[in-house]
Amino acid sequence: AGQNAVSLPAMFLAACLGGVLGAAGAFLLGRRYGMTVIRRFTGQSRPKKGGDEEVRALFRRFGERALMLNRFLWVIRGVVLYGAGAFNLHFGRAMVWTTIGNVLWVSLLMVAGLVTADNWDAAVANYERLAILFGGIALVVLLVGLVWIVWRGRAAKRSD
């Protein structure tokens, strides 16, 4: 956004349009193939007990409004729209809420690009430091988790 290679309105429109078209495609695939497509993406060979009902309850509670936050849910955003289609949410309302969320997301990214454009090298250096920090934290959490799993497994064998 800050490199002036493309006009900001054209970039904004292209990003929003691409996001909404991709969302519509995911929704329609979910509508056509149901939860099968979600299970394929998540690696589940069969339904998780109560899993479908939890997703259904989320959409029952919030309806299509839940889709406004889809872009901000980095862990699950790849499957939420498939679920919306699979659970037969209203296509038009789903696209309205998805578009609102997409416009917010694209705006946020464009502002971030404009703010960091003149200081790109400093932004990258800070990002690398943060990535190392969070990577280190993730590694410690992973190691603690593995130690806990092994310890718990050995304790269970001893009690048998």
XYZ file of N, CA and C in Angstrom, residues 1 12 71-72 101-116:
60
model
N 0.827 -1.193 0.000
C 0.000 0.000 0.000
C 0.865 1.247 0.000
N -7.559 -1.465 -2.782
C -8.605 -1.741 -1.805
C -9.741 -2.533 -2.457
N -12.302 -13.090 9.185
C -10.943 -12.724 8.759
C -9.983 -12.572 9.927
N -10.500 -12.262 11.102
C -9.659 -12.023 12.262
C -9.379 -13.294 13.048
N -16.711 -7.675 7.377
C -15.478 -8.141 7.998
C -14.282 -8.017 7.073
N -14.494 -8.317 5.795
C -13.408 -8.234 4.822
C -12.958 -6.788 4.627
N -13.894 -5.848 4.567
C -13.535 -4.435 4.420
C -12.723 -3.974 5.633
N -13.129 -4.384 6.823
C -12.363 -4.029 8.028
C -10.955 -4.614 7.970
N -10.850 -5.887 7.570
C -9.556 -6.577 7.506
C -8.626 -5.915 6.478
N -9.143 -5.663 5.289
C -8.336 -5.044 4.231
C -7.918 -3.640 4.664
N -8.823 -2.906 5.285
C -8.485 -1.556 5.765
C -7.353 -1.612 6.778
N -7.438 -2.542 7.701
C -6.394 -2.704 8.713
C -5.041 -3.005 8.060
N -5.034 -3.929 7.109
C -3.777 -4.278 6.444
C -3.225 -3.118 5.623
N -4.110 -2.361 4.971
C -3.632 -1.226 4.177
C -3.069 -0.127 5.067
N -3.706 0.123 6.190
C -3.181 1.125 7.123
C -1.820 0.668 7.653
N -1.707 -0.620 7.985
C -0.420 -1.145 8.448
C 0.650 -0.976 7.371
N 0.276 -1.227 6.125
C 1.224 -1.043 5.029
C 1.642 0.404 4.860
N 0.696 1.312 4.974
C 1.011 2.738 4.842
C 1.892 3.223 5.988
N 1.630 2.738 7.191
C 2.396 3.164 8.358
C 3.824 2.645 8.293
N 4.001 1.418 7.812
C 5.339 0.818 7.814
C 6.110 1.039 6.518
